[in-house]
Each structure stands twice: as structure tokens, then as C-alpha cells.
Short mmCIF file of C-alpha atoms in Angstrom, two decimals:
data_model
loop_
_atom_site.label_atom_id
_atom_site.label_comp_id
_atom_site.label_asym_id
_atom_site.label_seq_id
_atom_site.Cartn_x
_atom_site.Cartn_y
_atom_site.Cartn_z
CA UNK A 1 159.61 53.86 49.17
CA UNK A 2 161.88 55.24 51.90
CA UNK A 3 164.08 58.18 50.91
CA UNK A 4 167.76 57.22 50.94
CA UNK A 5 169.66 60.46 51.64
CA UNK A 6 173.06 58.82 51.32
CA UNK A 7 172.26 57.46 47.87
CA UNK A 8 170.81 60.77 46.72
CA UNK A 9 173.79 62.70 48.10
CA UNK A 10 176.29 60.37 46.44
CA UNK A 11 174.62 60.87 43.07
CA UNK A 12 174.47 64.64 43.48
CA UNK A 13 178.05 64.73 44.73
CA UNK A 14 179.26 63.08 41.53
CA UNK A 15 177.44 65.67 39.42
CA UNK A 16 178.55 68.68 41.46
CA UNK A 17 182.18 67.52 41.24
CA UNK A 18 182.12 67.81 37.43
CA UNK A 19 182.59 71.37 36.19
CA UNK A 20 180.06 72.40 33.56
CA UNK A 21 180.05 76.20 33.59
CA UNK A 22 178.16 77.80 30.72
CA UNK A 23 179.03 81.39 29.93
CA UNK A 24 179.28 83.74 26.94
CA UNK A 25 182.78 84.68 28.16
CA UNK A 26 185.26 82.08 26.81
CA UNK A 27 187.49 82.28 29.90
CA UNK A 28 184.63 80.89 32.00
CA UNK A 29 182.92 78.51 29.61
CA UNK A 30 183.63 74.77 29.94
CA UNK A 31 182.42 71.56 28.35
CA UNK A 32 179.52 69.71 29.97
CA UNK A 33 180.70 66.32 28.68
CA UNK A 34 181.77 64.96 32.08
CA UNK A 35 178.35 65.67 33.62
CA UNK A 36 176.56 64.11 30.66
CA UNK A 37 178.75 61.00 30.88
CA UNK A 38 178.09 60.73 34.62
CA UNK A 39 174.34 60.99 34.06
CA UNK A 40 174.60 58.39 31.29
CA UNK A 41 176.37 56.00 33.67
CA UNK A 42 173.85 56.52 36.47
CA UNK A 43 170.76 56.10 34.27
CA UNK A 44 172.29 53.09 32.49
CA UNK A 45 172.47 51.37 35.89
CA UNK A 46 168.73 52.02 36.24
CA UNK A 47 167.99 50.28 32.92
CA UNK A 48 167.68 53.32 30.63
CA UNK A 49 168.75 53.31 27.01
CA UNK A 50 171.24 56.13 26.50
CA UNK A 51 171.90 58.53 23.64
CA UNK A 52 174.58 61.22 23.96
CA UNK A 53 174.03 63.88 21.30
CA UNK A 54 176.65 66.50 20.34
CA UNK A 55 175.19 69.99 20.02
CA UNK A 56 175.87 71.15 16.43
CA UNK A 57 178.31 74.06 16.07
CA UNK A 58 179.05 74.03 19.82
CA UNK A 59 182.19 71.93 20.39
CA UNK A 60 182.34 70.27 23.78
CA UNK A 61 178.59 70.61 24.38
CA UNK A 62 176.25 67.63 24.59
CA UNK A 63 172.65 66.67 25.30
CA UNK A 64 171.61 63.41 26.93
CA UNK A 65 168.48 61.45 26.09
CA UNK A 66 167.82 58.49 28.40
CA UNK A 67 164.75 56.31 27.81
CA UNK A 68 163.09 53.61 29.89
CA UNK A 69 160.28 51.66 28.24
CA UNK A 70 158.59 51.96 24.89
CA UNK A 71 155.40 53.23 23.38
CA UNK A 72 153.73 56.41 22.25
CA UNK A 73 153.98 59.70 24.10
CA UNK A 74 155.92 59.52 27.32
CA UNK A 75 156.85 61.64 30.32
CA UNK A 76 160.02 63.73 29.98
CA UNK A 77 162.01 64.88 33.00
CA UNK A 78 164.01 67.75 31.53
CA UNK A 79 166.82 69.75 33.04
CA UNK A 80 170.01 71.54 32.16
CA UNK A 81 173.42 70.09 32.95
CA UNK A 82 175.30 73.40 33.20
CA UNK A 83 175.84 75.98 35.92
CA UNK A 84 176.61 79.67 36.00
CA UNK A 85 180.13 80.95 36.84
CA UNK A 86 181.05 81.13 40.52
CA UNK A 87 182.95 83.27 43.04
CA UNK A 88 184.96 80.63 44.90
CA UNK A 89 186.34 83.17 47.38
CA UNK A 90 182.82 83.90 48.65
CA UNK A 91 181.88 80.27 49.27
CA UNK A 92 182.05 78.78 52.77
CA UNK A 93 183.13 75.47 51.25
CA UNK A 94 184.48 74.15 47.95
CA UNK A 95 181.78 74.78 45.28
CA UNK A 96 182.63 71.42 43.67
CA UNK A 97 182.45 69.33 46.84
CA UNK A 98 178.92 68.59 48.02
CA UNK A 99 178.75 69.55 51.70
CA UNK A 100 175.94 68.82 54.16
CA UNK A 101 175.29 71.42 56.86
CA UNK A 102 172.19 72.03 58.98
CA UNK A 103 169.81 70.08 56.77
CA UNK A 104 171.09 71.50 53.50
CA UNK A 105 173.29 70.20 50.69
CA UNK A 106 175.70 72.87 49.44
CA UNK A 107 177.42 72.87 46.06
CA UNK A 108 177.48 74.64 42.71
CA UNK A 109 174.35 73.55 40.84
CA UNK A 110 172.87 71.78 43.88
CA UNK A 111 169.54 73.52 43.33
CA UNK A 112 169.96 74.99 39.81
CA UNK A 113 169.66 72.34 38.73
CA UNK A 114 171.82 69.27 39.13
CA UNK A 115 169.82 68.30 42.22
CA UNK A 116 166.82 67.46 40.04
CA UNK A 117 168.46 64.48 38.34
CA UNK A 118 169.14 62.40 41.51
CA UNK A 119 165.52 63.09 42.52
CA UNK A 120 164.43 61.56 39.21
CA UNK A 121 166.75 58.61 39.84
CA UNK A 122 165.03 57.98 43.16
CA UNK A 123 161.57 58.37 41.61
CA UNK A 124 162.20 55.73 38.93
CA UNK A 125 164.10 53.28 41.12
CA UNK A 126 161.09 51.13 42.10
CA UNK A 127 159.35 51.31 38.70
CA UNK A 128 158.83 48.00 36.88
CA UNK A 129 159.82 48.84 33.30
CA UNK A 130 157.89 45.85 31.93
CA UNK A 131 154.64 47.45 33.10
CA UNK A 132 155.20 50.85 31.49
CA UNK A 133 152.49 51.84 29.02
CA UNK A 134 154.48 54.91 27.93
CA UNK A 135 158.20 55.59 28.25
CA UNK A 136 160.01 57.62 30.90
CA UNK A 137 162.52 59.97 29.29
CA UNK A 138 165.28 61.97 30.95
CA UNK A 139 166.61 64.92 28.95
CA UNK A 140 169.73 66.80 30.06
CA UNK A 141 170.65 69.82 27.96
CA UNK A 142 173.66 72.06 27.44
CA UNK A 143 174.09 75.82 27.87
CA UNK A 144 170.74 76.76 29.41
CA UNK A 145 172.53 79.42 31.43
CA UNK A 146 173.85 81.19 28.32
CA UNK A 147 172.73 80.47 24.76
CA UNK A 148 170.27 77.59 25.42
CA UNK A 149 172.02 75.83 22.54
CA UNK A 150 171.00 72.39 23.79
CA UNK A 151 167.27 73.10 23.81
CA UNK A 152 167.53 74.94 20.48
CA UNK A 153 169.28 71.92 18.94
CA UNK A 154 166.43 69.70 20.13
CA UNK A 155 163.89 72.10 18.64
CA UNK A 156 165.78 72.11 15.34
CA UNK A 157 165.26 68.34 15.02
CA UNK A 158 161.50 68.92 15.03
CA UNK A 159 161.07 65.68 17.03
CA UNK A 160 159.42 65.78 20.44
CA UNK A 161 161.09 63.34 22.87
CA UNK A 162 157.75 62.70 24.60
CA UNK A 163 154.25 64.06 25.23
CA UNK A 164 154.65 65.71 28.64
CA UNK A 165 157.66 67.63 29.95
CA UNK A 166 158.48 68.39 33.57
CA UNK A 167 161.22 71.03 33.56
CA UNK A 168 162.81 70.62 36.97
CA UNK A 169 163.90 74.18 37.70
CA UNK A 170 163.79 75.01 41.44
CA UNK A 171 160.24 76.13 42.25
CA UNK A 172 159.74 74.49 45.65
CA UNK A 173 157.61 71.97 43.72
CA UNK A 174 155.04 74.62 42.90
CA UNK A 175 153.79 74.00 39.34
CA UNK A 176 154.59 76.92 37.03
CA UNK A 177 152.47 77.23 33.90
CA UNK A 178 153.54 80.74 32.81
CA UNK A 179 156.70 82.75 32.59
CA UNK A 180 157.82 85.81 30.68
CA UNK A 181 159.88 85.73 27.55
CA UNK A 182 163.12 87.61 27.11
CA UNK A 183 165.27 89.05 24.36
CA UNK A 184 168.48 91.07 24.65
CA UNK A 185 169.48 93.37 21.81
CA UNK A 186 172.14 95.80 20.66
CA UNK A 187 171.56 98.94 18.60
CA UNK A 188 174.66 100.54 17.05
CA UNK A 189 174.42 103.94 15.42
CA UNK A 190 177.28 104.57 12.98
CA UNK A 191 177.69 108.27 12.31
CA UNK A 192 180.64 110.42 11.31
CA UNK A 193 183.05 112.10 13.70
CA UNK A 194 184.28 115.66 13.20
CA UNK A 195 185.31 118.86 14.94
CA UNK A 196 182.61 120.01 17.34
CA UNK A 197 182.94 123.63 16.20
CA UNK A 198 181.04 122.85 12.99
CA UNK A 199 178.14 120.31 13.03
CA UNK A 200 178.36 120.05 9.23
CA UNK A 201 181.72 118.28 9.56
CA UNK A 202 180.12 115.15 10.97
CA UNK A 203 176.91 113.28 11.68
CA UNK A 204 176.28 112.75 15.37
CA UNK A 205 175.58 109.15 16.33
CA UNK A 206 174.71 110.33 19.84
CA UNK A 207 171.96 112.65 18.66
CA UNK A 208 170.53 109.90 16.48
CA UNK A 209 170.65 107.55 19.48
CA UNK A 210 168.61 110.10 21.41
CA UNK A 211 165.84 109.58 18.84
CA UNK A 212 166.30 105.81 19.04
CA UNK A 213 165.86 105.74 22.81
CA UNK A 214 162.85 108.03 22.57
CA UNK A 215 161.29 105.64 20.04
CA UNK A 216 162.00 102.62 22.26
CA UNK A 217 160.34 104.30 25.24
CA UNK A 218 157.33 105.14 23.07
CA UNK A 219 157.22 101.51 21.90
CA UNK A 220 157.34 100.31 25.52
CA UNK A 221 154.35 102.48 26.36
CA UNK A 222 152.41 101.05 23.42
CA UNK A 223 153.23 97.46 24.41
CA UNK A 224 152.17 98.07 28.00
CA UNK A 225 148.86 99.51 26.83
CA UNK A 226 148.20 96.47 24.60
CA UNK A 227 149.41 93.57 26.77
CA UNK A 228 148.52 92.87 30.37
CA UNK A 229 148.61 89.62 32.32
CA UNK A 230 147.56 89.80 36.00
CA UNK A 231 149.23 86.43 36.68
CA UNK A 232 152.60 88.17 36.90
CA UNK A 233 153.85 90.38 39.72
CA UNK A 234 154.73 92.88 36.99
CA UNK A 235 151.66 92.46 34.82
CA UNK A 236 152.97 94.22 31.70
CA UNK A 237 155.93 93.69 29.39
CA UNK A 238 159.05 95.61 30.35
CA UNK A 239 161.78 97.17 28.22
CA UNK A 240 164.96 98.17 30.04
CA UNK A 241 167.60 100.47 28.55
CA UNK A 242 170.55 98.73 30.14
CA UNK A 243 173.74 100.49 29.04
CA UNK A 244 174.95 103.00 26.47
CA UNK A 245 178.41 103.90 25.19
CA UNK A 246 179.41 106.46 22.60
CA UNK A 247 181.87 109.13 21.63
CA UNK A 248 185.37 109.84 22.88
CA UNK A 249 185.57 113.54 23.72
CA UNK A 250 183.55 116.67 24.41
CA UNK A 251 185.11 118.46 21.44
CA UNK A 252 184.39 115.74 18.87
CA UNK A 253 181.15 114.93 17.09
CA UNK A 254 180.20 111.44 18.22
CA UNK A 255 180.97 108.96 15.46
CA UNK A 256 179.54 105.81 17.02
CA UNK A 257 177.11 104.98 19.82
CA UNK A 258 175.81 101.64 21.08
CA UNK A 259 172.83 100.79 23.29
CA UNK A 260 172.03 97.45 24.95
CA UNK A 261 168.49 96.72 26.14
CA UNK A 262 166.29 93.83 27.14
CA UNK A 263 162.59 93.24 26.59
CA UNK A 264 160.58 90.83 28.74
CA UNK A 265 157.34 89.77 27.14
CA UNK A 266 154.11 88.22 28.40
CA UNK A 267 152.19 85.34 26.77
CA UNK A 268 150.68 86.39 23.47
CA UNK A 269 153.87 88.17 22.37
CA UNK A 270 156.57 86.65 20.15
CA UNK A 271 160.22 87.64 19.95
CA UNK A 272 160.48 87.55 16.15
CA UNK A 273 157.52 89.92 15.86
CA UNK A 274 159.00 92.24 18.49
CA UNK A 275 162.32 92.43 16.65
CA UNK A 276 160.55 93.12 13.36
CA UNK A 277 158.53 95.92 15.00
CA UNK A 278 161.66 97.56 16.39
CA UNK A 279 163.44 97.34 13.05
CA UNK A 280 160.49 99.04 11.34
CA UNK A 281 160.53 101.83 13.89
CA UNK A 282 164.25 102.47 13.55
CA UNK A 283 164.31 102.59 9.73
CA UNK A 284 162.74 106.10 9.42
CA UNK A 285 165.29 107.51 11.89
CA UNK A 286 168.18 106.12 9.85
CA UNK A 287 166.69 107.44 6.61
CA UNK A 288 165.91 110.90 7.94
CA UNK A 289 169.32 111.36 9.52
CA UNK A 290 171.20 109.63 6.69
CA UNK A 291 172.94 107.43 9.21
CA UNK A 292 173.47 103.67 9.66
CA UNK A 293 171.60 101.93 12.46
CA UNK A 294 172.63 98.31 13.06
CA UNK A 295 170.20 96.19 15.09
CA UNK A 296 171.65 92.89 16.36
CA UNK A 297 170.92 90.19 18.91
CA UNK A 298 172.95 89.76 22.08
CA UNK A 299 170.93 86.74 23.24
CA UNK A 300 168.61 84.91 20.88
CA UNK A 301 165.99 84.92 23.58
CA UNK A 302 163.13 82.78 24.78
CA UNK A 303 159.44 83.25 24.03
CA UNK A 304 156.96 83.40 26.93
CA UNK A 305 155.56 80.19 28.38
CA UNK A 306 151.85 79.54 28.62
CA UNK A 307 150.57 76.07 29.45
CA UNK A 308 146.78 76.23 29.91
CA UNK A 309 145.56 75.54 33.43
CA UNK A 310 143.04 72.98 32.15
CA UNK A 311 145.68 70.80 30.44
CA UNK A 312 146.26 67.25 31.69
CA UNK A 313 149.76 67.95 32.98
CA UNK A 314 148.89 71.07 34.97
CA UNK A 315 145.79 69.45 36.47
CA UNK A 316 147.85 66.44 37.56
CA UNK A 317 150.59 68.59 39.08
CA UNK A 318 148.08 70.71 40.98
CA UNK A 319 146.38 67.58 42.36
CA UNK A 320 149.64 65.98 43.42
CA UNK A 321 151.22 69.04 45.03
CA UNK A 322 148.11 70.69 46.44
CA UNK A 323 149.37 73.96 44.93
CA UNK A 324 147.74 76.06 42.22
CA UNK A 325 149.77 76.74 39.09
CA UNK A 326 151.34 80.18 39.02
CA UNK A 327 153.64 82.45 37.04
CA UNK A 328 157.30 83.42 37.52
CA UNK A 329 159.47 86.14 36.06
CA UNK A 330 162.50 84.04 35.10
CA UNK A 331 162.77 82.21 31.77
CA UNK A 332 163.33 78.47 31.18
CA UNK A 333 163.63 75.96 28.35
CA UNK A 334 159.95 75.04 28.63
CA UNK A 335 158.82 77.19 25.64
CA UNK A 336 161.02 75.08 23.34
CA UNK A 337 159.10 71.97 24.37
CA UNK A 338 155.82 73.79 23.83
CA UNK A 339 156.98 74.57 20.29
CA UNK A 340 157.37 70.80 19.79
CA UNK A 341 153.67 70.47 20.72
CA UNK A 342 154.43 69.03 24.16
CA UNK A 343 152.64 69.95 27.36
CA UNK A 344 155.15 71.52 29.74
CA UNK A 345 155.31 72.50 33.39
CA UNK A 346 158.20 74.05 35.32
CA UNK A 347 158.47 72.29 38.67
CA UNK A 348 161.33 71.01 40.77
CA UNK A 349 162.76 70.92 44.30
CA UNK A 350 164.81 73.80 45.68
CA UNK A 351 164.34 77.54 45.51
CA UNK A 352 165.37 79.98 42.80
CA UNK A 353 166.38 82.30 45.66
CA UNK A 354 169.47 80.11 46.22
CA UNK A 355 170.50 80.03 42.55
CA UNK A 356 173.34 82.00 40.96
CA UNK A 357 175.04 82.92 44.23
CA UNK A 358 177.70 81.67 46.67
CA UNK A 359 176.72 78.86 49.06
CA UNK A 360 174.00 77.56 46.76
CA UNK A 361 172.08 74.77 48.48
CA UNK A 362 169.09 72.48 48.28
CA UNK A 363 167.11 71.78 51.45
CA UNK A 364 166.98 68.08 52.33
CA UNK A 365 163.44 68.34 53.72
CA UNK A 366 162.15 69.21 50.24
CA UNK A 367 163.45 66.03 48.65
CA UNK A 368 161.14 63.23 49.90
CA UNK A 369 157.88 65.00 48.96
CA UNK A 370 159.39 66.07 45.62
CA UNK A 371 160.37 62.49 44.80
CA UNK A 372 156.87 61.33 45.78
CA UNK A 373 155.33 63.79 43.30
CA UNK A 374 157.69 62.75 40.49
CA UNK A 375 156.95 59.08 41.16
CA UNK A 376 153.20 59.77 41.15
CA UNK A 377 153.51 61.55 37.79
CA UNK A 378 155.18 58.43 36.41
CA UNK A 379 152.34 56.26 37.71
CA UNK A 380 149.75 58.59 36.18
CA UNK A 381 151.27 59.24 32.75
CA UNK A 382 153.27 56.05 32.19
CA UNK A 383 151.43 53.36 34.20
CA UNK A 384 147.88 54.64 33.80
CA UNK A 385 146.90 55.24 37.44
CA UNK A 386 145.04 58.37 38.50
CA UNK A 387 146.87 61.12 40.43
CA UNK A 388 145.92 61.48 44.08
CA UNK A 389 145.58 64.65 46.07
CA UNK A 390 148.76 65.64 47.89
CA UNK A 391 149.02 64.83 51.60
CA UNK A 392 152.21 66.82 52.05
CA UNK A 393 151.01 70.26 51.01
CA UNK A 394 153.42 72.93 52.15
CA UNK A 395 156.36 70.53 52.65
CA UNK A 396 157.64 70.88 49.11
#
């Protein structure tokens, strides 16, 4: 099927025009309803059955589930409908107007990751739904760029939308079977202020925090000695002490101190266990110093992704793209689908290098081979034909 750039661009233009910023800061955050409704309209025209699902406890946030065909299992094309905030003054063109220049399509979310959905539209356009042996499902989620509330809501249902999930984050169509997990935490030490001339008048939160940071560094060393995965550029888990604030004057005993840190884990580690370990390590400090230490979550986090190389989905993606599965450092929604017992791969057109910055773009030359791969996955998993080896290696 010949690639129709005008049709693809029109579909992407409609999505880019709808603001769907996801951010923990209320002044930036917007609803994603308009994007979800536009996707619903576009996939309805292609014969899909549509379900728009409000995300519980997140007003104005919605997921979309679009289904073509019936049967067991199914192939899920999954992506997020939101974007990060933007610096309009640094863009060469309006972030919400898709603009073509020098073989690239510019617009907020063009590569991360609204551009994935029109590629799916093109991939399914010539599919005869009456011949499907398993359904094609399109899943668009809310808030991936902040809380991941959409994917968490899906996980809370306990119902997998299909058997195989292609998470269309921009990877240049290289199949990704591993990525690190992440958690972001706050530690607040609540001491007692007092005149600095007499330490007995207070209980220094800053001195207690010194012990806390020492313990975290010791914990990092232990984790790095226990866990190692050569598939990653940084093969060990990392723990970064990001920022610290405390006290209000040199002549006062520090009454309160707060530390923010993140921990990026490798497969085989689990966020809940990491949090429990840290809590256990902080308890003796609080008891010994007779001080309150409050451990809380800034971002609920994502567990690491590991989809075995010998799984059906990874083997098919490697055969179709001509690229070996690899690991990346950024996190995605894929681990939530793994928790629903789905096979998952992260793979989509575009480059993560263009994401989260002014003049975000997707390269037009990547689109035809990407659509070919998506269409071939449909034929393999939903129509029962075997995947063929890629003849466009290096183009995607």
C-alpha cells in the first residue's frame, strides 16, 4: 500500500492542534479529552468499536480503547495521548500547528507520541476486518508524562486488553525489550529548632539528614554490587541525591530538612521492595536521634521492563525490522502491560532525541517503513501469516 503523506499529516495535524499537556503543576496541566475524542472519531471511520473511559479520581482525563474484530488475544497498539509542557518562545513555528519543513513534520507531540496513532491508522487501513482471527486494539492513555494515571487505571481493572502490546514510543523502530525502572522520593526530617549557642535547646534535622544521606549512599553501593545488567549503557542501578533544603539561619538549630532523590532500577528489582528497604534503613536513625523521619513518594514510579528475547513478540519485531532488541534508559508504560500478563515491546517511529524540547519533529522518511512493520505485525498476530525478514533495514 502506497504511503499517503497528506492523509497522515492531516490526521497528525488534528491531534497536534488539541492541547493535552500533562504536568504535576496545575497551571500547566490540561484535559486530554479533545485528543481522545479526535482519536475516537478517526478510528470510528476505520470501523473500530470505541470506548472512552474516564480515569478515576482524575477529572478531565480519559483513556481510549478502540477495537477492530473479535476473538481471543489480540494485538494492542498502545500510546499516550498527552505531551509535556512547552516553551512557545523557543519554537520556530506554532507548537500546535503541524508544519512541514525539509522532510520533517514539526509540532508538539509529533514524535512523543501523537505521531504513532496516524501510523497505526495507515497500517490498518487495508485490513479486511472479516478475516481477522484476533482483534486489533488501539489504546490511548492519559498522563504518561506525569503520573501515568491512565496506565495505572487500566492495571487496576486487572483486565488485559489483548495478548501483545506494541508501545509506540519513538525508538526509530528499533525493538526495545528492556528499560530501567524509576521511583522519585522525598525524605523529610522533622527536628526541633533552637538557639545555636546550646545544642540541647533543639534537635538538628540537618545533622540527622547527614546520617540519612550517608545511609542512602551506602545502600546505593550495596545495590550496585548486587545488580548488574550489561544490556544498559549504565549497567547498574543508580540513586541520585537531587536536591536538599533545610534550616533558615546560621545561628539557629535546623528544625526541618527535606531531601529529594530518584532511584533507577534494573530488571529483577521492584519499587515496592526498594521503598521497604529504605524505610527499614531509616528507622534506626529516627529512633537513635529521637527525631521524626517522613518518607513519601513524589512519583509513584515504574518498575523495570524485561520482555524475554525469545518471546513471540520480540522475535517477530526483530525479524520484521532487521534490528536486534535492545535496552534504553527511559521509562514507559510497558511494565503495566507486563503486569497484566501481556507480552510488550517498545517500538515506534521517531527519535527520543527530539522529544521534550522546542521544534519537536518526526522525520517523514521513517514513516513508510514503520507503517510496513506495523501492518506486518497485524498480519502475523491477527491474520495468522508468518513475519518476513525486513528489506528496509536501517531506514526506520
